Amino acid sequence: MSIAKAISSAMSGLTATARGTETVAANLSNVMTPGYARRDMQVSSQSVTGGVKVDGIVRIVNSSLLTELRLAGSALSAASTKNAFQVRMEATVGLPGQAGSLGVALNDFQAALGSAATRPDDDLRLAQVVSAAGTLANRLNDASVAVQTARSTAQQGITTDVAVLNASLERVAYLNARIAVLDADGTDASPLMDERQQVIDRIAGIVPVQEVSREAGKVALFTAEGAVLLDGSLPARIEFQGAAQVTAGQTVGAPLQLLTFNGAPLSQAQMRLFSGGSLEANFHIRDQLAPDMQADLDALAFDLQERLASPQVDPTLAAGDAGLFTDQGARATQANITGLAGRLAVNVAAVDTPWRLRDGLQAAAQGPVGASGVLNGMLSALDASRAPTSGGVQGIATLNTRFGTLEAKVSTSRVNSDADLAIRSSRQSTIQSSILADGVDSDAEMQKLLQYEQSYAANARVLRAVNEMLDQILGI
């Protein structure tokens, strides 16, 4: 081997060692950085000049695991969004026997009625019945408000998700272009690829996404159901129009809207293209879960109203007259039942003149103070097992049973939601652990560092030996 070739070989070795050391340092310093992919230096031998050549720095990514992690992240995001709704509904309706629950408010109302029936002459007890009735109506009002607030929150969540999705797609398109430029120049684009991976991970929380490699380091993005989000230089455009507040009775198309994809409105069937992440979960809450809850509350409010508006309970009432509970002063019908829980109120006649609870809401004058027929009739009506008076409830049951059924239903939904969230979280954590295990291994990186140190020392000795030889030759 000539002296020139020895110098060339040693210098290439030192250059490769320096690049390798930089790679190890980058790996160790970013071991906990989200989205960072382990770097590995690729080298090859140079048969003509001798030594080694650095072919480049390669990002080590397990594409299969990364895809599974993103899908698991989408499922976790959807489960978390729905779980937050179920937890809120359970807190709103309450558990059986829990202070502030709907069932306890009904029990307190019945207890006040029972107490007044034993002493119908006691104005204080009659006033307590009015107060307990007002509390029960307020609890139903509050529950209805909470449901519509949840729908409004979901609507705002859709708006936020769409904005983040569009901004993220534009960022991925920009990074694609920059990576392609660096790839053409032969420059390492790994930092930009790391950033792109983080942006795609953010997209995956909103909608399940599949990444497909393209030329020059670019990627294309598709939803799990096949919608093209980005394949080329221009990303898809997703749009959503919706008011900040949602009220009971509003449904899709009247006036709630779905997504617009590249200028074309999507139908209910086409919305499955974006199913699986937080975006789909927010639509599910707005258009199904919350309306179903509102329907259950409205059915309870309607049943409560109907039981106490019968002439058999209060002989002073005519057909169509409102009883103790009213729809803002009138009697609700099946046609306007939607949102009734939010409008339910105590009859003004009972509020202004509590003695009408004893003598009848439409009584012209006070009767005997010892009369308890109306009060006992109310108690019997509440305790009676009767067929449903609206489509929101099923089966023959007492009012207490129906309130308890709703509480059990809400609690069961929350428990099932917790279980689903735990499963999704466990799966995501398991895949994340596999990703980390396949990522930067500090022990392996330190072993590489020792090898680079030894390589550096060996190449340095070659240069020293060449230097000594040249000194001896020049000294002859």
XYZ file of C-alpha atoms in Angstrom:
476
model
C 0.000 0.000 0.000
C 1.328 3.408 -0.937
C 1.691 6.190 1.617
C -0.964 8.243 -0.220
C -3.413 5.371 -0.122
C -2.724 4.801 3.565
C -3.404 8.472 4.315
C -6.614 8.368 2.225
C -7.839 5.260 4.009
C -7.111 6.658 7.465
C -8.759 10.002 6.689
C -11.908 8.297 5.365
C -11.978 6.231 8.549
C -11.707 9.364 10.713
C -14.458 11.045 8.675
C -16.771 8.053 9.091
C -15.958 7.890 12.795
C -16.831 11.555 13.234
C -20.186 11.112 11.429
C -20.896 7.981 13.426
C -20.146 9.740 16.690
C -22.515 12.579 15.725
C -25.215 10.003 14.958
C -24.782 8.306 18.327
C -24.880 11.661 20.114
C -28.092 12.603 18.291
C -29.690 9.263 19.177
C -28.780 9.509 22.859
C -29.884 13.122 23.214
C -33.278 12.377 21.603
C -34.025 9.060 23.258
C -37.225 10.512 24.822
C -38.143 12.922 22.039
C -41.621 12.141 20.586
C -41.501 11.341 16.878
C -37.724 10.890 16.810
C -36.538 7.900 14.792
C -33.198 6.236 15.506
C -30.407 7.114 13.037
C -27.975 4.572 11.649
C -24.910 5.428 9.573
C -24.530 3.412 6.369
C -20.981 2.889 5.051
C -19.362 0.957 2.182
C -15.776 0.098 1.256
C -13.859 1.966 -1.473
C -11.963 -0.577 -3.549
C -10.050 1.984 -5.632
C -8.830 4.518 -3.115
C -9.198 2.300 -0.077
C -10.969 3.115 3.168
C -14.700 3.587 3.681
C -17.389 5.826 2.283
C -20.332 7.237 4.240
C -23.372 6.427 2.100
C -25.760 8.350 4.312
C -27.737 8.460 7.550
C -30.802 6.212 7.595
C -33.887 6.683 9.819
C -34.827 3.339 11.321
C -38.629 3.157 11.442
C -40.784 0.071 11.799
C -43.540 1.066 9.373
C -45.893 -1.715 10.433
C -45.646 -0.808 14.119
C -46.004 2.889 13.345
C -49.184 2.215 11.350
C -50.600 0.112 14.188
C -49.713 2.807 16.706
C -51.534 5.458 14.699
C -54.640 3.307 14.329
C -54.553 2.562 18.050
C -54.134 6.277 18.755
C -57.199 7.069 16.626
C -59.274 4.498 18.494
C -58.028 5.828 21.832
C -58.871 9.405 20.863
C -62.416 8.390 19.889
C -62.893 6.348 23.070
C -61.575 9.191 25.228
C -63.944 11.712 23.624
C -66.978 9.466 24.104
C -65.937 8.559 27.637
C -65.788 12.229 28.623
C -69.399 12.564 27.433
C -70.576 9.475 29.339
C -68.868 10.621 32.541
C -70.530 14.008 32.220
C -73.968 12.466 31.656
C -73.588 10.235 34.700
C -72.681 13.254 36.813
C -75.719 15.081 35.394
C -78.297 12.353 35.948
C -76.678 11.003 39.099
C -76.526 7.548 40.610
C -79.418 5.929 42.492
C -79.566 7.433 45.974
C -76.867 10.007 45.209
C -77.518 13.520 46.465
C -78.588 15.761 43.613
C -79.653 12.908 41.337
C -82.920 12.879 39.417
C -84.153 9.898 41.414
C -83.531 11.625 44.740
C -85.347 14.746 43.512
C -88.359 12.591 42.612
C -88.250 10.805 45.983
C -88.120 14.150 47.796
C -91.149 15.342 45.819
C -93.088 12.184 46.669
C -92.081 12.486 50.351
C -93.325 16.080 50.409
C -96.616 14.989 48.813
C -97.007 12.225 51.399
C -96.333 14.612 54.255
C -98.861 17.146 52.911
C -101.484 14.421 52.407
C -101.366 13.605 56.117
C -101.819 17.303 57.051
C -103.504 19.049 54.120
C -104.371 21.962 56.372
C -100.696 22.805 56.938
C -99.741 25.594 54.520
C -96.034 25.002 55.213
C -96.279 21.421 53.997
C -98.099 22.532 50.884
C -95.349 25.071 50.243
C -92.792 22.290 50.657
C -94.562 20.304 47.934
C -94.295 23.293 45.584
C -90.614 23.677 46.481
C -89.867 19.978 45.919
C -91.750 20.069 42.616
C -89.686 23.089 41.580
C -86.481 21.267 42.505
C -87.500 18.238 40.416
C -88.335 20.451 37.430
C -85.031 22.316 37.831
C -83.091 19.058 37.911
C -84.696 18.014 34.636
C -84.021 21.499 33.231
C -80.368 21.291 34.277
C -79.990 17.813 32.789
C -81.411 19.028 29.483
C -79.066 22.024 29.493
C -76.112 19.704 30.176
C -77.064 17.514 27.210
C -77.313 20.468 24.841
C -74.067 21.878 26.227
C -72.423 18.546 25.435
C -73.775 18.778 21.888
C -72.433 22.317 21.566
C -69.066 21.174 22.909
C -69.028 18.386 20.330
C -69.907 20.906 17.613
C -67.011 23.125 18.677
C -64.782 20.028 18.825
C -65.650 19.266 15.200
C -64.716 22.822 14.215
C -61.377 22.530 16.030
C -60.616 19.089 14.598
C -61.295 20.277 11.049
C -59.060 23.338 11.507
C -56.209 21.235 12.933
C -56.655 18.629 10.208
C -56.411 21.180 7.396
C -53.411 22.944 8.951
C -51.633 19.625 9.516
C -52.226 18.445 5.955
C -50.801 21.699 4.625
C -47.776 21.255 6.869
C -47.188 17.705 5.622
C -47.415 18.943 2.012
C -44.833 21.642 2.774
C -42.498 19.174 4.498
C -42.853 16.791 1.554
C -41.618 19.515 -0.771
C -38.681 20.444 1.492
C -37.663 16.800 1.970
C -37.715 16.260 -1.801
C -35.386 19.244 -2.289
C -32.935 17.996 0.356
C -33.101 14.481 -1.087
C -32.147 15.838 -4.513
C -29.191 17.696 -2.961
C -28.047 14.612 -1.070
C -28.600 16.401 2.265
C -29.850 14.536 5.317
C -33.584 15.310 5.697
C -34.081 13.246 8.855
C -35.049 16.217 11.104
C -37.808 17.198 8.667
C -38.958 13.569 8.505
C -39.174 13.535 12.303
C -41.349 16.639 12.237
C -43.529 15.153 9.502
C -44.011 12.017 11.558
C -45.202 14.091 14.521
C -47.640 16.014 12.317
C -49.056 12.787 10.868
C -49.403 11.407 14.395
C -51.480 14.493 15.226
C -53.683 13.849 12.197
C -54.131 10.235 13.311
C -55.744 11.397 16.550
C -58.460 13.129 14.514
C -58.991 10.518 11.807
C -57.296 7.119 11.229
C -54.612 7.631 8.600
C -52.536 5.389 6.365
C -49.120 6.564 5.140
C -47.809 5.444 1.735
C -44.263 6.197 0.584
C -43.720 8.099 -2.624
C -40.604 9.086 -4.609
C -37.972 11.487 -3.261
C -38.887 10.839 0.370
C -42.463 12.094 0.008
C -45.502 10.389 1.515
C -49.184 10.179 0.598
C -51.919 10.087 3.217
C -55.252 8.264 3.093
C -57.912 7.719 5.724
C -58.356 4.138 6.878
C -61.582 4.040 4.825
C -59.883 5.262 1.652
C -60.383 9.026 1.395
C -57.366 10.744 -0.187
C -56.040 13.370 2.204
C -52.761 14.080 0.415
C -51.243 12.552 -2.696
C -49.188 15.139 -4.492
C -48.515 18.768 -3.746
C -52.048 19.885 -2.796
C -53.816 18.446 0.270
C -57.542 17.749 0.372
C -59.732 20.511 1.777
C -62.168 19.598 4.540
C -64.732 22.202 5.554
C -67.387 22.419 8.252
C -69.993 25.042 8.985
C -71.799 25.057 12.311
C -73.115 27.433 14.940
C -71.391 27.465 18.311
C -74.591 26.514 20.162
C -76.821 23.506 19.509
C -80.374 23.309 20.815
C -82.796 20.444 21.338
C -84.589 19.407 18.199
C -81.791 20.368 15.823
C -80.878 17.476 13.566
C -78.595 16.887 10.592
C -79.764 19.120 7.777
C -82.083 21.094 10.064
C -79.807 22.944 10.561
C -76.807 20.829 11.615
C -74.276 20.158 8.878
C -71.856 17.377 8.001
C -68.423 17.736 6.398
C -67.636 19.123 2.973
C -64.808 17.285 1.200
C -63.056 19.173 -1.603
C -66.146 21.325 -2.038
C -68.643 18.431 -2.125
C -70.993 17.904 0.854
C -70.768 14.408 2.305
C -73.827 12.282 2.968
C -74.381 10.294 6.146
C -73.095 7.171 4.388
C -70.003 8.963 3.078
C -69.109 10.209 6.568
C -67.719 6.736 7.267
C -64.658 7.859 5.300
C -63.671 9.830 8.421
C -64.755 7.320 11.070
C -62.525 6.153 13.890
C -60.974 9.230 15.528
C -62.045 12.202 17.617
C -63.783 13.790 14.610
C -66.174 10.866 14.222
C -66.666 10.672 18.001
C -67.757 14.319 18.160
C -70.259 13.757 15.349
C -71.523 10.647 17.172
C -72.078 12.646 20.357
C -73.760 15.544 18.565
C -76.046 13.482 16.339
C -76.764 10.306 18.301
C -75.603 9.934 21.901
C -76.769 13.333 23.153
C -80.108 13.310 21.240
C -80.819 9.840 22.648
C -80.184 11.157 26.153
C -82.425 14.167 25.486
C -85.185 11.835 24.281
C -84.958 9.824 27.513
C -85.187 12.978 29.638
C -88.095 14.309 27.582
C -89.933 11.009 27.982
C -89.558 11.194 31.769
C -90.730 14.814 31.824
C -93.747 13.961 29.645
C -94.681 10.977 31.804
C -94.402 13.130 34.941
C -96.616 15.792 33.392
C -99.242 13.331 32.149
C -99.577 11.470 35.433
C -100.513 14.653 37.311
C -102.663 16.237 34.594
C -105.440 13.656 34.637
C -108.966 14.707 35.738
C -109.002 11.500 37.793
C -106.177 12.984 39.875
C -107.501 16.556 39.939
C -111.242 16.737 39.153
C -111.001 20.503 38.541
C -108.925 19.935 35.403
C -110.553 19.739 32.006
C -109.210 17.820 29.026
C -106.100 19.584 27.742
C -105.502 21.565 30.958
C -101.996 21.587 32.394
C -101.443 19.842 35.683
C -98.871 20.534 38.365
C -96.064 20.358 35.792
C -96.359 22.379 32.600
C -94.556 23.102 29.365
C -93.816 26.737 30.197
C -97.415 27.207 31.366
C -99.136 25.007 28.782
C -99.625 21.276 28.463
C -97.085 19.510 26.288
C -98.180 17.130 23.552
C -96.436 14.364 21.665
C -95.916 16.772 18.797
C -93.777 19.166 20.854
C -92.180 16.745 23.306
C -88.627 17.362 22.047
C -86.804 19.532 24.578
C -89.612 19.279 27.150
C -87.183 18.409 29.958
C -85.564 21.806 29.465
C -88.901 23.654 29.488
C -90.672 21.846 32.320
C -91.990 24.186 35.031
C -94.326 24.119 38.016
C -97.826 25.421 37.387
C -98.038 29.088 38.399
C -101.374 28.429 40.101
C -99.661 26.139 42.612
C -96.746 28.523 43.091
C -98.973 31.539 43.772
C -101.650 29.739 45.798
C -100.339 26.465 47.286
C -103.806 25.634 48.677
C -104.774 24.666 45.109
C -102.651 21.552 45.584
C -105.264 20.483 48.113
C -108.439 21.750 46.427
C -107.525 21.524 42.730
C -105.489 23.718 40.417
C -108.610 25.157 38.760
C -110.654 25.468 41.993
C -112.605 28.731 42.231
C -112.257 28.927 46.004
C -110.751 27.050 48.941
C -112.589 23.982 50.134
C -112.375 22.069 53.414
C -108.812 22.296 54.817
C -108.886 18.605 55.708
C -109.499 17.417 52.138
C -106.619 15.249 50.893
C -108.151 13.614 47.826
C -106.097 15.542 45.268
C -102.836 15.042 47.132
C -103.457 11.320 47.544
C -104.454 11.150 43.890
C -101.065 12.630 42.917
C -99.270 10.085 45.075
C -101.241 7.220 43.564
C -100.585 8.483 40.046
C -96.843 8.595 40.642
C -96.823 5.107 42.149
C -99.075 3.582 39.506
C -97.644 1.150 36.980
C -98.769 2.408 33.615
C -98.015 2.025 29.960
C -95.677 4.582 28.368
C -97.253 7.815 27.175
C -94.413 8.615 24.757
C -92.097 6.760 22.420
C -89.052 7.395 24.609
C -89.883 4.774 27.254
C -90.997 1.178 27.100
C -92.938 -1.215 29.284
C -95.422 -0.778 32.106
C -93.716 0.793 35.123
C -93.962 3.316 37.916
C -92.348 6.699 37.568
C -89.719 5.746 40.151
C -88.850 2.699 38.087
C -88.452 4.794 34.952
C -86.184 7.298 36.709
C -84.155 4.395 38.105
C -83.937 2.798 34.664
C -82.475 5.986 33.215
C -79.936 6.231 36.044
C -78.935 2.595 35.520
C -78.711 3.097 31.760
C -76.437 6.114 32.114
C -74.264 4.375 34.702
C -73.967 1.249 32.540
C -72.990 3.346 29.523
C -70.287 5.046 31.584
C -68.953 1.711 32.880
C -68.870 0.268 29.354
C -67.167 3.427 28.136
C -64.545 3.142 30.881
C -63.890 -0.466 29.907
C -63.540 0.422 26.227
C -61.208 3.294 27.080
C -59.060 0.987 29.222
C -58.795 -1.551 26.391
C -57.869 1.108 23.833
C -55.366 2.683 26.194
C -53.744 -0.676 26.970
C -53.400 -1.523 23.282
C -51.904 1.869 22.498
C -49.457 1.555 25.411
C -48.400 -1.941 24.309
C -47.671 -0.803 20.761
C -45.927 2.315 22.069
C -43.672 0.090 24.185
C -42.815 -1.948 21.102
C -41.980 1.239 19.217
C -39.710 2.379 22.039
C -38.037 -1.022 22.225
C -37.348 -0.794 18.499
C -36.049 2.753 18.885
C -32.946 4.115 20.587
C -31.195 1.587 22.833
C -28.780 3.542 24.999
C -26.666 0.447 25.773
C -26.295 -0.373 22.079
C -25.460 3.256 21.279
C -22.746 3.310 23.971
C -21.315 0.113 22.498
C -21.181 1.798 19.087
C -19.468 4.784 20.680
C -16.745 2.514 22.056
C -16.295 0.965 18.622
C -15.990 4.414 17.063
C -13.417 5.328 19.703
C -11.367 2.264 18.855
C -11.697 2.989 15.134
C -10.616 6.571 15.680
C -7.576 5.437 17.659
C -6.606 2.898 14.966
C -6.867 5.428 12.130
C -4.992 7.996 14.186
C -2.159 5.464 14.706
C -1.959 4.932 10.950
C -1.555 8.681 10.421
C 1.078 8.872 13.156
C 2.963 5.962 11.576
C 2.832 7.677 8.175
C 4.038 10.896 9.749
C 6.984 9.096 11.374
C 7.863 7.428 8.082
C 7.798 10.740 6.259
C 10.001 12.325 8.942
C 12.524 9.529 8.562
C 12.546 9.827 4.777
C 13.023 13.578 4.928
C 15.810 13.146 7.437
C 17.888 10.910 5.177
